Short mmCIF file of C-alpha atoms in Angstrom, two decimals:
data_model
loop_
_atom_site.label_atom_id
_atom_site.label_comp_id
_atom_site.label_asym_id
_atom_site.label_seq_id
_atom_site.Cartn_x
_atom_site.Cartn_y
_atom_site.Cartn_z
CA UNK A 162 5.53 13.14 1.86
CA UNK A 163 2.76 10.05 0.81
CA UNK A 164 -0.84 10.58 0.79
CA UNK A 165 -3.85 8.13 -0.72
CA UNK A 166 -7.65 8.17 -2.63
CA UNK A 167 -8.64 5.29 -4.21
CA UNK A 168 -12.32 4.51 -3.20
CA UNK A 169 -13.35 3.97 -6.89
CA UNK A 170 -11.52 1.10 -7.84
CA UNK A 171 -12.51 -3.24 -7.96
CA UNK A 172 -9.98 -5.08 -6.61
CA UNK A 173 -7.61 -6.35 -7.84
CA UNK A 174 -7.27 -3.65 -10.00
CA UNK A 175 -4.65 -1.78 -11.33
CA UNK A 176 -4.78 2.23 -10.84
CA UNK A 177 -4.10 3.62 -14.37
CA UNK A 178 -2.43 6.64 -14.80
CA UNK A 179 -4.05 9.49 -16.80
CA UNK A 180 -2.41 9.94 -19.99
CA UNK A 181 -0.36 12.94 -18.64
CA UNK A 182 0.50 11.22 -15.15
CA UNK A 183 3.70 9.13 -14.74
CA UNK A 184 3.08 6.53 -11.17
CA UNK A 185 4.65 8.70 -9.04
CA UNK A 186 2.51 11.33 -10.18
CA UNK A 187 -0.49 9.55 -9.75
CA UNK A 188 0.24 7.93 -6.44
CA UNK A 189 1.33 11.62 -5.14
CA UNK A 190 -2.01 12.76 -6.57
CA UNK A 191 -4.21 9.41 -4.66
CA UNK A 192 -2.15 9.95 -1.65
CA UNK A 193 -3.11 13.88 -1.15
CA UNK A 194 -6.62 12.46 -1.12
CA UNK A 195 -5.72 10.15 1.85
CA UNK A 196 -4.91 13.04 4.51
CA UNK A 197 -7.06 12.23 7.78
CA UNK A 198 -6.36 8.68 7.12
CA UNK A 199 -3.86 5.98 8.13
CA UNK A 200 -2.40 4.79 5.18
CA UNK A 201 -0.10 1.38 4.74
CA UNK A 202 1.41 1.44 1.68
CA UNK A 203 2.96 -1.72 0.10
CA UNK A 204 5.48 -2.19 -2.47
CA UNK A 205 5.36 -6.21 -3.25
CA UNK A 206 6.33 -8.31 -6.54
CA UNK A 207 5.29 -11.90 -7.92
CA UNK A 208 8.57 -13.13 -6.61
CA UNK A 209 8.25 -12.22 -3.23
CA UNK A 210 7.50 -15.10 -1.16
CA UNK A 211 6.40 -13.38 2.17
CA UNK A 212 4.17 -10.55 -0.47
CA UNK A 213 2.08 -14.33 -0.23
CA UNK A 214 1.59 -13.86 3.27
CA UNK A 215 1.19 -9.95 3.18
CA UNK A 216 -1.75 -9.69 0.67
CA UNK A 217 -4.25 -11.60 2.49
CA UNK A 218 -3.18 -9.62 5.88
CA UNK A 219 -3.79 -6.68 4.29
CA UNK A 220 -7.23 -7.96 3.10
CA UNK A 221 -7.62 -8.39 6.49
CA UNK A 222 -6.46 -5.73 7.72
CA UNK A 223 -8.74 -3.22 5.47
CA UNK A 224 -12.06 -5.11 6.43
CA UNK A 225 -11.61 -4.90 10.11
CA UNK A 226 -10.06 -1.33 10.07
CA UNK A 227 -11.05 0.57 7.19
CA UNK A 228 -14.46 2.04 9.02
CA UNK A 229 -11.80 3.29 11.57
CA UNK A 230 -9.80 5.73 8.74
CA UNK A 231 -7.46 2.78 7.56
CA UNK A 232 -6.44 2.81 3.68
CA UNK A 233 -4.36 0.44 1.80
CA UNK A 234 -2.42 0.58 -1.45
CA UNK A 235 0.01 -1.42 -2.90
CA UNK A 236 2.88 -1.08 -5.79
CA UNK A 237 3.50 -3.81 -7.67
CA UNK A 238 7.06 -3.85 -9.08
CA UNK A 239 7.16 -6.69 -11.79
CA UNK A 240 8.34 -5.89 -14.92
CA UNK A 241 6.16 -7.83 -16.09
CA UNK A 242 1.95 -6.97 -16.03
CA UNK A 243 1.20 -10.41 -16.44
CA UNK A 244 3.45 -11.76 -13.80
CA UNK A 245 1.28 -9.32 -11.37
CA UNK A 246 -2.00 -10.69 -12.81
CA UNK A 247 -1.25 -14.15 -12.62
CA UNK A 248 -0.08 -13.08 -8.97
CA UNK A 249 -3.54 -11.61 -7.77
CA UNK A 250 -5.28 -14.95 -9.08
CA UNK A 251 -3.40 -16.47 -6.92
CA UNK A 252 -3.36 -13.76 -3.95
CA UNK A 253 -6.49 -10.88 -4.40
CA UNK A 254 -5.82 -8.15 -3.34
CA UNK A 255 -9.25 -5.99 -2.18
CA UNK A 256 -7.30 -2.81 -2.55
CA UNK A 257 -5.97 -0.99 -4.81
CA UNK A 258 -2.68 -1.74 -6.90
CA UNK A 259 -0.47 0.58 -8.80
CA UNK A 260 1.45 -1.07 -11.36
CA UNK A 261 5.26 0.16 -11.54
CA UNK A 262 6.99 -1.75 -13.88
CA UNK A 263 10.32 0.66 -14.22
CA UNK A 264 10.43 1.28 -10.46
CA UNK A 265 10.17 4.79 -10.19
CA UNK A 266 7.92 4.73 -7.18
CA UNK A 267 10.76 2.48 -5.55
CA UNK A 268 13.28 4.57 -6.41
CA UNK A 269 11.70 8.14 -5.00
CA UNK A 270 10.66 6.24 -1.89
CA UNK A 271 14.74 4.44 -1.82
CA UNK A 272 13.29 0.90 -1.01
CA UNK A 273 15.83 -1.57 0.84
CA UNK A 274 13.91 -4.62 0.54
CA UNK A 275 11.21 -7.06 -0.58
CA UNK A 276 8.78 -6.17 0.44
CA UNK A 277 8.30 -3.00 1.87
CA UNK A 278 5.72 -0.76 3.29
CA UNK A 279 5.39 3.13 4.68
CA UNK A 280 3.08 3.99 7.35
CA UNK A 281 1.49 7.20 6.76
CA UNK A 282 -0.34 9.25 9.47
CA UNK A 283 -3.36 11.13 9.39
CA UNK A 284 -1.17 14.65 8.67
CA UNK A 285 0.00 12.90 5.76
CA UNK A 286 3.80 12.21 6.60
CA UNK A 287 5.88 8.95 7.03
CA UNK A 288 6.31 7.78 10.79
CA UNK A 289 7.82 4.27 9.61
CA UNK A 290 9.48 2.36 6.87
CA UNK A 291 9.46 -1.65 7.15
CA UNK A 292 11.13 -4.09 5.34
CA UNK A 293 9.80 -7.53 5.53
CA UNK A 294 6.86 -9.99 6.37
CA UNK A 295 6.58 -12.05 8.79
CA UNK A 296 4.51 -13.26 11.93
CA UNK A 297 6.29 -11.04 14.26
CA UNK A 298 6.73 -8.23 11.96
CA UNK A 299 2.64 -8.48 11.26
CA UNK A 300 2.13 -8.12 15.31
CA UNK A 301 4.33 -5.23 15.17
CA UNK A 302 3.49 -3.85 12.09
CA UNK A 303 -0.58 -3.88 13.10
CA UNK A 304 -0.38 -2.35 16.46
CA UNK A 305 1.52 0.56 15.07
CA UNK A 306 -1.34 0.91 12.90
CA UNK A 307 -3.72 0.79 15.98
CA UNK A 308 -2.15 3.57 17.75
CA UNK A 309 -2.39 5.43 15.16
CA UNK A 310 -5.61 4.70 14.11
CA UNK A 311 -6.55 5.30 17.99
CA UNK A 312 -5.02 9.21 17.94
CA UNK A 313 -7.32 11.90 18.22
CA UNK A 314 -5.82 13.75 15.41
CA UNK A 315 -7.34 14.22 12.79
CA UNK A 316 -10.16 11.26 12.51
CA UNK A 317 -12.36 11.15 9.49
#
């Protein structure tokens, strides 16, 4: 099960672990915080040429639906930290970013493809996995966020 809470954070940003945390820990721990919220979560990398596309739809996407219960996080798989910094100079990113060098959050969440996202409802459970970017895939993609963003359940 995902959840996400990361309200405290400047884009782009990199959500740092607490000493005793490993990622997975800490996005388990941010996504508890999320429950009553739609959550897309991303898992993108420097070499990804439709992550170029995804990042500013995803801006986009938390400025016209955050006021509705919409978060957004994103995992950044580079192994390198610069790579992923030179990345969001290119591409900002106004939500958060864990940084996963080793791939541990890919590898608990078994990720198929570059990139990838999870859509989270508001109980706090997966109801998709997508692999992929593009114009058709963003259609689909966003009005499976609007349905769920339009259920009764659970609204903030």
């Amino acid at each position: 099960m995902l959840v996400v809470a990361l309200s405290s954070f400047s884009p782009p940003s990199f959500a740092d672990s607490e000493p005793t945390l490993s990622v997975v820990e800490l996005l388990d721990k941010q996504l508890k915080n999320e429950v009553g919220k739609v959550v897309y979560v991303d898992f993108w990398a420097s070499w990804c040429i439709p992550c170029r596309a995804s990042l500013p739809w995803m801006n986009n996407l938390k400025a016209q639906y955050q006021a509705q219960g919409l978060t957004i996080l994103s995992i950044n798989l580079d192994h390198s930290r610069a790579l992923a910094d030179e990345f969001l100079l290119q591409n900002p990113a106004s939500f958060p970013v864990i940084y996963d060098p080793k791939g541990l959050i890919a590898r608990k969440y078994k990720l198929r493809g570059m990139p990838s996202s999870f859509i989270i409802n508001r109980q706090g459970q997966i109801v998709s996995v997508h692999v992929g970017f593009n114009q058709e895939k963003k259609v689909a993609y966003e009005k499976e966020l609007i349905a769920l963003l339009n259920s009764t359940a659970q609204k903030p």
